[in-house]
Short mmCIF file of C-alpha atoms in Angstrom, two decimals:
data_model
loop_
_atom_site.label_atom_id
_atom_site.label_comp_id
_atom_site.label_asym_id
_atom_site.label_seq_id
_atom_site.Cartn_x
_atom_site.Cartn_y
_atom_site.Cartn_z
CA UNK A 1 110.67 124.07 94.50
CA UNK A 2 111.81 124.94 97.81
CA UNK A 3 108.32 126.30 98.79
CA UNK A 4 106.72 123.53 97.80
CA UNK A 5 109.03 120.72 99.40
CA UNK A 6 107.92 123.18 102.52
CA UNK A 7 104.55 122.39 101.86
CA UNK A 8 104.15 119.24 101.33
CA UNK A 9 106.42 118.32 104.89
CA UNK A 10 103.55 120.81 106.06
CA UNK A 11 100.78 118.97 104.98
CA UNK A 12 102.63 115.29 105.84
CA UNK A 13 104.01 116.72 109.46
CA UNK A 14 100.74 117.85 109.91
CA UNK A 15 98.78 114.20 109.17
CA UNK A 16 101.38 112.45 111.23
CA UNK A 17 101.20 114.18 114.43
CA UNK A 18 97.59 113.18 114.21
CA UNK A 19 97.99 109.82 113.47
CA UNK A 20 96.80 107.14 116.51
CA UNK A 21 98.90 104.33 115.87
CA UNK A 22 102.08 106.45 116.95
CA UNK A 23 99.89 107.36 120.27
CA UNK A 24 99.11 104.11 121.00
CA UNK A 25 102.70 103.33 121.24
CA UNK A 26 103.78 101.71 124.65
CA UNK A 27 106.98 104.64 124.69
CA UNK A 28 107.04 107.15 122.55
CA UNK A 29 110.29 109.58 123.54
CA UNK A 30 110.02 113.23 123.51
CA UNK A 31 112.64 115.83 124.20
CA UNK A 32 112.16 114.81 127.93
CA UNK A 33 112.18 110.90 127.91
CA UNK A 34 114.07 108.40 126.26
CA UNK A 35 112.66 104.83 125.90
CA UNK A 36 114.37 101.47 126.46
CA UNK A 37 113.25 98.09 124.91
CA UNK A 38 113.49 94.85 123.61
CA UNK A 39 112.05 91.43 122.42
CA UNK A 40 112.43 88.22 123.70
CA UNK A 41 111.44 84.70 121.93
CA UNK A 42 111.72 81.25 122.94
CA UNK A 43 114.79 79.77 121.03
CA UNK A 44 112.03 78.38 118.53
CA UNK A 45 111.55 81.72 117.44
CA UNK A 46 108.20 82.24 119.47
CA UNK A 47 107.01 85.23 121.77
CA UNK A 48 108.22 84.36 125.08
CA UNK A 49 105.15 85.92 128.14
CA UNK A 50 105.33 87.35 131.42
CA UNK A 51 108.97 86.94 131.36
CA UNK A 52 110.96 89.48 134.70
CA UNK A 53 113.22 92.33 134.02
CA UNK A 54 114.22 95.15 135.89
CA UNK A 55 115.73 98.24 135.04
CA UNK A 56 118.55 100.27 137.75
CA UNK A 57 120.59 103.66 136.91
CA UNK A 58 120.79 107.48 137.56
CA UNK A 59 118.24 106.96 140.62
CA UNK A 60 115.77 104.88 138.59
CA UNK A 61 114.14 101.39 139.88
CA UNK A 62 111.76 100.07 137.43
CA UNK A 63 110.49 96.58 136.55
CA UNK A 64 108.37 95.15 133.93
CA UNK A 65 107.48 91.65 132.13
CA UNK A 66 106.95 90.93 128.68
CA UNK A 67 103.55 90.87 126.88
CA UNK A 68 102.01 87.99 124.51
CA UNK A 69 104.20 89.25 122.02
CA UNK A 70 107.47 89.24 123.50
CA UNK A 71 108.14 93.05 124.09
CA UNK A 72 108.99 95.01 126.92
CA UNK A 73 109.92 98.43 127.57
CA UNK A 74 110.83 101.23 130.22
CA UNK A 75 110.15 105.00 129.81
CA UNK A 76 113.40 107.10 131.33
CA UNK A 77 113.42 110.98 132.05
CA UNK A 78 117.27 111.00 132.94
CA UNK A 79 120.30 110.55 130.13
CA UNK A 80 123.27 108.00 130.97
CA UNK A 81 123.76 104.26 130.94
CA UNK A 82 121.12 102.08 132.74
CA UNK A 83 121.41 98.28 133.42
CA UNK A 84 118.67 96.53 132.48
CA UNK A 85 118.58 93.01 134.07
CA UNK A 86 116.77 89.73 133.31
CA UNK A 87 115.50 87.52 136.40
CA UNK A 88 116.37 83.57 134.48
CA UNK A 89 113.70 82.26 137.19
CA UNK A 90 110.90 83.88 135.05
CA UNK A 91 111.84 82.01 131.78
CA UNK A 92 109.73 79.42 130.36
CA UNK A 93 110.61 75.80 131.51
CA UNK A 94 113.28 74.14 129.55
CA UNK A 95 114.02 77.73 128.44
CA UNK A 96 117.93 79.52 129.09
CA UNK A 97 119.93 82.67 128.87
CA UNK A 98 122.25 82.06 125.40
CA UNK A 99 124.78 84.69 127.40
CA UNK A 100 124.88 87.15 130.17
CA UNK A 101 121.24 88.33 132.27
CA UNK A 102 122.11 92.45 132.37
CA UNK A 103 122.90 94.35 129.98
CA UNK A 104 124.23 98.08 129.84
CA UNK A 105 122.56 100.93 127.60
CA UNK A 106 123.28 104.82 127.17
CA UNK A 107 120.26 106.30 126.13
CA UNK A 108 119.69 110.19 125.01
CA UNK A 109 116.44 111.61 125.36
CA UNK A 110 113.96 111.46 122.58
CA UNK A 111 115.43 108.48 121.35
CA UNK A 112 115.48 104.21 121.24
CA UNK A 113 117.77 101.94 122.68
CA UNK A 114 117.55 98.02 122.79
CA UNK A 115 118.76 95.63 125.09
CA UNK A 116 118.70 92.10 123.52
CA UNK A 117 118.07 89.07 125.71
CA UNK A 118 118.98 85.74 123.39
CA UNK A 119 117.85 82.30 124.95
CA UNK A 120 118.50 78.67 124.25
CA UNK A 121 117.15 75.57 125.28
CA UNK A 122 120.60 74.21 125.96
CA UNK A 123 121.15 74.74 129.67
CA UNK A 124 124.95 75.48 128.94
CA UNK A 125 124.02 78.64 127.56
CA UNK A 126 125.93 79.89 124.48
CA UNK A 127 128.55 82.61 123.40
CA UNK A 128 127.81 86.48 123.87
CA UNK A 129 126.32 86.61 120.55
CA UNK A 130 123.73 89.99 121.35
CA UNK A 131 123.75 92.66 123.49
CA UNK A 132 123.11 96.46 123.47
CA UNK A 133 121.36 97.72 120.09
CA UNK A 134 119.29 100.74 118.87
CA UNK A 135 119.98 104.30 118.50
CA UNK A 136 118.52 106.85 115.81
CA UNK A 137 118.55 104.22 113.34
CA UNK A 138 115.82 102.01 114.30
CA UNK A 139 117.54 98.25 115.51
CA UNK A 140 115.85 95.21 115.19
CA UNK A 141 115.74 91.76 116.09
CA UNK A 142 115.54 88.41 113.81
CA UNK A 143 114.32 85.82 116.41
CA UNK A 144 116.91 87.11 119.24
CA UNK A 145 119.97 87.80 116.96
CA UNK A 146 120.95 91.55 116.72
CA UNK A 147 120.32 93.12 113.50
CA UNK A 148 121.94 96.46 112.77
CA UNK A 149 120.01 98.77 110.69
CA UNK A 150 121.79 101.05 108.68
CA UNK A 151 123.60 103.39 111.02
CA UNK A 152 125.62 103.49 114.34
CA UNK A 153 123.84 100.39 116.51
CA UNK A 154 126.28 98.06 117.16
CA UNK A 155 126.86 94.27 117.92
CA UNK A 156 129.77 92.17 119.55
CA UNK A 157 132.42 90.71 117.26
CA UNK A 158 132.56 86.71 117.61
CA UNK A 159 134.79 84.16 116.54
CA UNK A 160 133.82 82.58 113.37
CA UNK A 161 131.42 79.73 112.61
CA UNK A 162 129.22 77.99 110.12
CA UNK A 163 125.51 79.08 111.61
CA UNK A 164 126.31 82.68 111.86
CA UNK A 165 128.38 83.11 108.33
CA UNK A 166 125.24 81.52 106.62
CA UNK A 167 122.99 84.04 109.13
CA UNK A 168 124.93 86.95 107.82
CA UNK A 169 124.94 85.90 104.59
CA UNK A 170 121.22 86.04 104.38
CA UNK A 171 121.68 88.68 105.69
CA UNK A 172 123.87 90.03 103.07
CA UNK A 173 121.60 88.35 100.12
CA UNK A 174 119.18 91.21 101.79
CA UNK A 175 120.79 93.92 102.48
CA UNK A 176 122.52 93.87 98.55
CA UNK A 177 118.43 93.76 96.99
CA UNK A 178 117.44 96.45 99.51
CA UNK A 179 120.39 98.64 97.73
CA UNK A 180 119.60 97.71 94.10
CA UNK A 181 116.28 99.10 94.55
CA UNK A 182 117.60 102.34 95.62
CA UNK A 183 120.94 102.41 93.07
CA UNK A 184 119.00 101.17 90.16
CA UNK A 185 116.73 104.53 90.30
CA UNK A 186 120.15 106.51 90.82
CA UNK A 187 122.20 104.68 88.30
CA UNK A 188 118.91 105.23 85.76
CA UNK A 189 119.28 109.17 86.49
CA UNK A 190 122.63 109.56 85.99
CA UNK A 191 122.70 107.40 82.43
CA UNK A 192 120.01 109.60 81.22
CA UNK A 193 120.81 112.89 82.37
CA UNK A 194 124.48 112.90 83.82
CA UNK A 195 123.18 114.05 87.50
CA UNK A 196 124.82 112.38 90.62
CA UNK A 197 121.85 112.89 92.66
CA UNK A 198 122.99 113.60 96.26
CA UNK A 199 119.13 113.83 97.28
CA UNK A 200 118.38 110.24 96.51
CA UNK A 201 118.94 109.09 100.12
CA UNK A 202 115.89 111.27 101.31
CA UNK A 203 113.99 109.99 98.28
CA UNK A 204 114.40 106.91 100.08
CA UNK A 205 113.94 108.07 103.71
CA UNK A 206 110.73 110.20 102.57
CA UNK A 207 109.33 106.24 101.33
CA UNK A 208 109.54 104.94 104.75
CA UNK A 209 108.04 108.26 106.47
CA UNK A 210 105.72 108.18 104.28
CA UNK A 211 104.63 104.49 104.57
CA UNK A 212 104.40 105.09 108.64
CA UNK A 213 102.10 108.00 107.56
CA UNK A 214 99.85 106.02 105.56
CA UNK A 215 100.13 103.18 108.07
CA UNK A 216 98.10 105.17 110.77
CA UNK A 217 95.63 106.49 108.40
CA UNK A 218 95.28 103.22 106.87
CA UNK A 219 96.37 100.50 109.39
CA UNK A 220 96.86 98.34 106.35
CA UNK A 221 100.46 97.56 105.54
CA UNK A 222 100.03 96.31 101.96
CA UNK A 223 98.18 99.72 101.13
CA UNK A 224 100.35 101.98 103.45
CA UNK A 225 103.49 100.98 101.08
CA UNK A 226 101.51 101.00 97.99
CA UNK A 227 100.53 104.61 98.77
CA UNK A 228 104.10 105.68 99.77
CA UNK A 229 105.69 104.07 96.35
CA UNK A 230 102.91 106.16 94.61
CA UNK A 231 103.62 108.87 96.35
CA UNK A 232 107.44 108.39 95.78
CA UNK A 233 106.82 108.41 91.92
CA UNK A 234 104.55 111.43 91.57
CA UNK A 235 106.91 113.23 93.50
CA UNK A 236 109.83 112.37 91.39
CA UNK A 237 107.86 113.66 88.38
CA UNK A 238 107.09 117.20 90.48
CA UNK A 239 110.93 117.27 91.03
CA UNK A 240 112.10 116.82 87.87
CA UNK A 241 109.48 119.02 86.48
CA UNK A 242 109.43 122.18 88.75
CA UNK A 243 113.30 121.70 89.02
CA UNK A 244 115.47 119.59 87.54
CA UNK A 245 114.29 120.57 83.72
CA UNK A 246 114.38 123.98 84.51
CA UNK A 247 117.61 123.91 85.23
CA UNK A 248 118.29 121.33 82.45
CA UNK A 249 116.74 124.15 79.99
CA UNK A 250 119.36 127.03 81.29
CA UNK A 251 122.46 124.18 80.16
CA UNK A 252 124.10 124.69 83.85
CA UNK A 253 126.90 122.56 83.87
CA UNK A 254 127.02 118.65 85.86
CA UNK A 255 128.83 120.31 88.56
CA UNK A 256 126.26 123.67 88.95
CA UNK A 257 123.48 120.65 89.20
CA UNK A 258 125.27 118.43 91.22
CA UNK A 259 125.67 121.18 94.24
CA UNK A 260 122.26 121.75 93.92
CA UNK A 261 121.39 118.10 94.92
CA UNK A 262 123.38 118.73 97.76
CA UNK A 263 121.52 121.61 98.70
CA UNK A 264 118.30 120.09 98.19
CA UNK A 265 119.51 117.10 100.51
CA UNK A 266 120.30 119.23 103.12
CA UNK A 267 116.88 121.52 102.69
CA UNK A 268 114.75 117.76 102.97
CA UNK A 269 116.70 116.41 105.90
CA UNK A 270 115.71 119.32 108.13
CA UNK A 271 112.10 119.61 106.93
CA UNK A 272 112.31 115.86 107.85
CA UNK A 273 114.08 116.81 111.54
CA UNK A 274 111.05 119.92 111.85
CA UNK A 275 107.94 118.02 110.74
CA UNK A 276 108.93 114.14 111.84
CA UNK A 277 111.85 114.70 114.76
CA UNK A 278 115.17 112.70 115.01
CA UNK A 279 113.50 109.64 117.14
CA UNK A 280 113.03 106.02 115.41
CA UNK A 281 109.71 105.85 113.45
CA UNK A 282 108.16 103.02 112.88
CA UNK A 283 105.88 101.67 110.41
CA UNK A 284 104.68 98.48 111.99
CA UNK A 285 104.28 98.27 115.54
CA UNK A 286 103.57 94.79 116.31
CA UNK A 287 106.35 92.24 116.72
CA UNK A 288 107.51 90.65 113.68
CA UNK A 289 107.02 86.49 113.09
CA UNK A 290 110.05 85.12 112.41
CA UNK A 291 110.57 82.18 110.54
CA UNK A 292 113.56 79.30 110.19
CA UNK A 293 114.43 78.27 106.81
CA UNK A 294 117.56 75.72 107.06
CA UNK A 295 118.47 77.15 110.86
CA UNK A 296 118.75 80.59 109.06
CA UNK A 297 115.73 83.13 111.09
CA UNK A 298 114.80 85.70 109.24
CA UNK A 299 111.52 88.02 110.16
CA UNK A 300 108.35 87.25 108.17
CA UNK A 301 108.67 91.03 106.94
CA UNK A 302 112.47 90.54 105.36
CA UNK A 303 111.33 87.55 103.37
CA UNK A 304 108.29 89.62 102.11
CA UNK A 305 110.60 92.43 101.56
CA UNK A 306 113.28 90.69 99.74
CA UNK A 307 110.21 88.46 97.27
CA UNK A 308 108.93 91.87 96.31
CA UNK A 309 112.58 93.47 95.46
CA UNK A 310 113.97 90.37 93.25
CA UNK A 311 110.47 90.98 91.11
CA UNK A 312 110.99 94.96 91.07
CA UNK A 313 114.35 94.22 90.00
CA UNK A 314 113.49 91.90 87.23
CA UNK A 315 111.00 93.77 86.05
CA UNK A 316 112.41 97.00 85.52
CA UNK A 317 115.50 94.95 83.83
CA UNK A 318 112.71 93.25 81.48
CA UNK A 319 111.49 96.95 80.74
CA UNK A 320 114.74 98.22 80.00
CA UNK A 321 115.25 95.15 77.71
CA UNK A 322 112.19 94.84 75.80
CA UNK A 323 109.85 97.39 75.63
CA UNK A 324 110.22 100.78 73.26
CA UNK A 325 110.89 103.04 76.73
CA UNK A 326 113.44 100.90 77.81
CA UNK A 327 114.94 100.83 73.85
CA UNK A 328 114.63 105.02 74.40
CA UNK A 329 116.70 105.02 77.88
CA UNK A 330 119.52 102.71 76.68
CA UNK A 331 119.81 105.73 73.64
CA UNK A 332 119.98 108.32 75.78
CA UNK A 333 122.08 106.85 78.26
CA UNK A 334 124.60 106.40 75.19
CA UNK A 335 123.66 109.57 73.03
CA UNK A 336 121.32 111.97 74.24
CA UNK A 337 121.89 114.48 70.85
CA UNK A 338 121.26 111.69 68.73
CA UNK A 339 118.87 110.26 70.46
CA UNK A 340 116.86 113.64 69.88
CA UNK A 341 117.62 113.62 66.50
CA UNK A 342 116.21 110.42 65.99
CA UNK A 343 112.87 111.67 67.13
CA UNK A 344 113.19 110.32 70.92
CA UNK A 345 111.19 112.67 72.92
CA UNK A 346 114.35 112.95 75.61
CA UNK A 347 112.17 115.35 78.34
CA UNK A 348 109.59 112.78 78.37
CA UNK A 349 111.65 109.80 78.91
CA UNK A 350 113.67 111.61 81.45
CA UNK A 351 110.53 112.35 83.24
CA UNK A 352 109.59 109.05 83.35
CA UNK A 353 113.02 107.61 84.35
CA UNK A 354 112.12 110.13 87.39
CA UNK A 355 108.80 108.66 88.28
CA UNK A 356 110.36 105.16 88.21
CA UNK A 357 113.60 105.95 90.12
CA UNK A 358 111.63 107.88 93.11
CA UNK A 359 109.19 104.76 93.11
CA UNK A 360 112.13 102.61 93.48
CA UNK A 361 113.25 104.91 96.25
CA UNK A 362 110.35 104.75 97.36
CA UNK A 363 109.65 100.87 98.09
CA UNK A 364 113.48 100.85 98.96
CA UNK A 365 112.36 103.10 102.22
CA UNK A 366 109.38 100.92 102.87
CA UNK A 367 111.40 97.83 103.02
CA UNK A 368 114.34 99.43 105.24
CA UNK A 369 111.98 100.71 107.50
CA UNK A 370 110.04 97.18 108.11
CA UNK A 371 113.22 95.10 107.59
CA UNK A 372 114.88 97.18 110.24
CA UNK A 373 112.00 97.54 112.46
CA UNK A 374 112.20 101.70 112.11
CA UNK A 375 113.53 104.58 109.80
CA UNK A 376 114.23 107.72 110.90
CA UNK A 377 115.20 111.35 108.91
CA UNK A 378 118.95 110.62 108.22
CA UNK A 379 118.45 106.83 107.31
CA UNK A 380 118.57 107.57 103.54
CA UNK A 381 121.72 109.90 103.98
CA UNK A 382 123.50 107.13 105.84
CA UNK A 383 122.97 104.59 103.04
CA UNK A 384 123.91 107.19 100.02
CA UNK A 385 127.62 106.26 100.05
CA UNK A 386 126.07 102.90 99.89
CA UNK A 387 124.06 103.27 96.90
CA UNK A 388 127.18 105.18 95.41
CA UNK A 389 129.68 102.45 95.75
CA UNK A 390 127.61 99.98 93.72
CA UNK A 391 126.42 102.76 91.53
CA UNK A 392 130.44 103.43 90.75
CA UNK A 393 131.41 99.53 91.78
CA UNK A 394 128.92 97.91 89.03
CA UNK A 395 130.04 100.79 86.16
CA UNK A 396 128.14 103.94 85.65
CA UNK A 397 124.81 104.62 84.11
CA UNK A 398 124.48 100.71 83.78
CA UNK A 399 121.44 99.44 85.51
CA UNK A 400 122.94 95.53 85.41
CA UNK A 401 125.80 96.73 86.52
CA UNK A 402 123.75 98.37 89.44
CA UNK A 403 122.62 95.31 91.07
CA UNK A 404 125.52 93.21 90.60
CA UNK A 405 127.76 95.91 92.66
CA UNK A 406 124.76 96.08 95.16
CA UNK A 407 125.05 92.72 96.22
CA UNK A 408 128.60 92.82 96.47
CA UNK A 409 128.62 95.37 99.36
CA UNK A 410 125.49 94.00 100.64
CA UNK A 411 127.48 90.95 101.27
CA UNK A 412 130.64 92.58 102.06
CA UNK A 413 128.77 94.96 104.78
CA UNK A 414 126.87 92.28 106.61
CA UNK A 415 129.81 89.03 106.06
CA UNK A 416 132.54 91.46 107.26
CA UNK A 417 130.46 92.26 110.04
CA UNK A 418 131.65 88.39 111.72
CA UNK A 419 134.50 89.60 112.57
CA UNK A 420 134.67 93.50 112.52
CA UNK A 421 132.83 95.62 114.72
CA UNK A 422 129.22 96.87 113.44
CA UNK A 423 130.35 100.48 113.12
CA UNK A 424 133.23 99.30 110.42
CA UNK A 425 131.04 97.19 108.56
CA UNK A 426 130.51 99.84 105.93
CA UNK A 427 134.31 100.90 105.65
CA UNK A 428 134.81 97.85 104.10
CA UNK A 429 132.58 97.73 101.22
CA UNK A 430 134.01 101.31 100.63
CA UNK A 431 137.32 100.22 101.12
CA UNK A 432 136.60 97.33 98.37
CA UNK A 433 135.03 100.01 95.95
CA UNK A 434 138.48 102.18 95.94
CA UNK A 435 140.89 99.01 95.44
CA UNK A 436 138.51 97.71 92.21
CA UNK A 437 138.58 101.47 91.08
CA UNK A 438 142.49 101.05 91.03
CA UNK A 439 142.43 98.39 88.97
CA UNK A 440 139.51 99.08 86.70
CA UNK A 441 138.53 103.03 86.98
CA UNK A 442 135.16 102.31 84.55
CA UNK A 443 133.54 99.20 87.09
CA UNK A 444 133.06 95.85 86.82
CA UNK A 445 130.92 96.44 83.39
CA UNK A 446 131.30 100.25 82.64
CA UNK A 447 132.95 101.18 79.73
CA UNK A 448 135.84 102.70 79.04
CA UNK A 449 135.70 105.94 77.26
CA UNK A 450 138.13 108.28 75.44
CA UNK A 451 138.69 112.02 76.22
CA UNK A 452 139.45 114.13 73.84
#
């Protein structure tokens, strides 16, 4: 299994180094650069052109204006904090600064950092609502206002009001289907076969790798993510073939299996650092279009993203309703031995409950990666206590249960995030996981069961 994980980075390291979109990039950081960037819009969410900025810091004078699509960028060869700086007589006419003109970044080399430049067309200017972004984990912007990905960027911490709680709780709304699509594959595994998975985050991270793969062989998004879901699935069904039945057939115990996960975590994660590197990878290049639905601005791409999860969702719920599979699932998840003994081929549907929980995965990745404008190798693994808590907060093996605990620390990560800095934002929805457990140990619809 090993050998052939080995492989198959091979082969997909291999295609990706040679792709030309990644070359085309305006910086692309190495072990000897770093890059610095950014997007800046009109307040009415469009592009704003040929706008000043300079850059200053550890002997470096650069400056720069932004193209018909908003973005800028500089291209460092010395780690340490930089100040980039805005010039306001460049704007647009009628066109402001929302807060302060320079802003402050540490960058390390082969690596992103963003420095976010709101305006407004209300010549008081506004609060400091933005600032310094990015990191490993790929930060993005919707239409000026920072949005964290899933790691260690961080925003500033404002006082509460009305346009930014219903922001964030779009946000939220988001965030919770982007984790039901990767907990409803992990709560599916673990009702039919017992297995905490602690390699489901790089099933995820592997989607969106995979998708920027297939983006520069392709340069069609729609079939770049269609490929990388496929590719997801099939290599669920190699896993749980080559390894996971194997080990199945030689009746090693929940906890023998369960430290194997971890080991095959850790084995993907560095095949990821060898073959892909630790920078931010993206999957689309080009700036996303926002859009403003009831003075909420979300990118065209999180709209599209969160359409396509509320139908994946659905539909796999309809499947495990209604069809004879999904009847075959729900018996195992309660009774595997009688299951069998009813004549339920259990291998088979296990298999497939593979297929369809890396596809899930799978499009999870895609989404994070285009939501968040980047993925990188430890984006799943950063997310898996994530998909744990409302695995455990929704009750166990229960695939309902799943997406009603991922939206509640969806919400709780991105509302909490008002007034708690970005790097706590998580703690909380962990935090909220332990107190339920307290009070109910089985989850909000688990079942309590008798030992003994």
């Amino acid at each position: 299994m090993i050998l052939l994980l080995g492989l198959i980075a091979a082969l997909l390291g291999g295609l990706f180094t040679a792709q030309p979109a990644h070359a085309a990039d305006p910086c692309a950081p190495d072990a000897a650069t770093a890059c610095i960037q950014g997007t800046i819009k009109l307040s009415s969410g469009e592009p704003a052109a040929d706008v000043e900025l300079s850059l200053s810091g550890n002997g470096e004078a650069q400056t720069t204006t932004t193209n018909d699509e908003g973005r800028w960028d500089f291209t460092v060869t010395a780690t340490g904090t930089y100040a980039v700086t805005l010039n306001p007589e460049s704007l647009p006419e009628g066109q402001f600064l929302k807060s302060v003109g320079t802003r402050e970044v540490t960058v390390e080399f082969n690596g992103f950092k963003s420095a976010l430049f709101p305006l407004t067309d209300d010549p008081e200017g506004g609060g400091d609502d933005a600032g310094a972004s990015g990191g490993g984990d790929g930060a993005g912007t919707d239409g000026g206002t920072a949005v964290e990905s899933d790691g260690n960027s961080s925003t500033s911490v404002s006082s509460f009001s009305w346009p930014r709680f219903w922001q964030q709780f779009a946000s939220g709304i988001r965030m919770g289907l982007l984790i039901a699509l990767a907990s409803l594959g992990l709560s599916l595994i673990f009702g039919t076969t017992g297995l905490s998975n602690f390699a489901h985050g790089e099933l995820v991270s592997l989607g969106g790798l995979s998708a920027a793969l297939f983006m520069g062989l392709t340069g069609n998004i729609w079939l770049a993510g269609a490929l990388a879901v496929l590719a997801l699935a099939a290599f669920g069904f190699v896993q749980d073939k080559l390894l996971w039945k194997p080990l199945r057939k030689r009746r090693l115990s929940l906890m023998q299996i369960m430290i194997v996960s971890i080991g095959l975590s850790i084995v993907i994660q560095y095949l990821f650092q060898l073959f892909f590197g630790t920078g931010v990878i993206r999957i689309d290049t080009s700036t996303p279009a926002t859009v403003n639905v009831f003075g909420v601005i979300l990118t065209v791409q999180s709209l599209v993203a969160m359409g396509f999860s509320i139908v994946a969702i659905i539909l796999v719920g309809l499947g495990l309703m209604y069809t004879r599979f999904g009847r075959a699932t729900r018996a195992i998840s309660d009774n595997p031995a009688l299951a069998q003994a009813s004549g339920i081929n259990v291998d088979r549907v296990i298999n497939i409950v593979w297929i369809v929980g890396g596809g899930l995965a799978g499009l999870a990745g895609v989404f994070l990666g285009l939501v968040f404008n980047g993925i990188t190798w430890f984006t799943g693994g950063q997310m898996l206590l994530l998909f744990f808590a409302a695995v455990t907060l929704g009750g166990l093996g229960t695939a309902f249960g799943a997406f009603v605990g991922s939206m509640i620390v969806g919400m709780m990560v991105e509302l909490t995030n008002i007034w708690l800095p970005g790097d706590l934002k998580f703690a909380t929805a962990l935090m909220l996981l332990i107190l339920l457990l307290l009070v109910r140990p089985q989850g909000i619809f688990g079942r309590k069961e008798r030992i003994g």
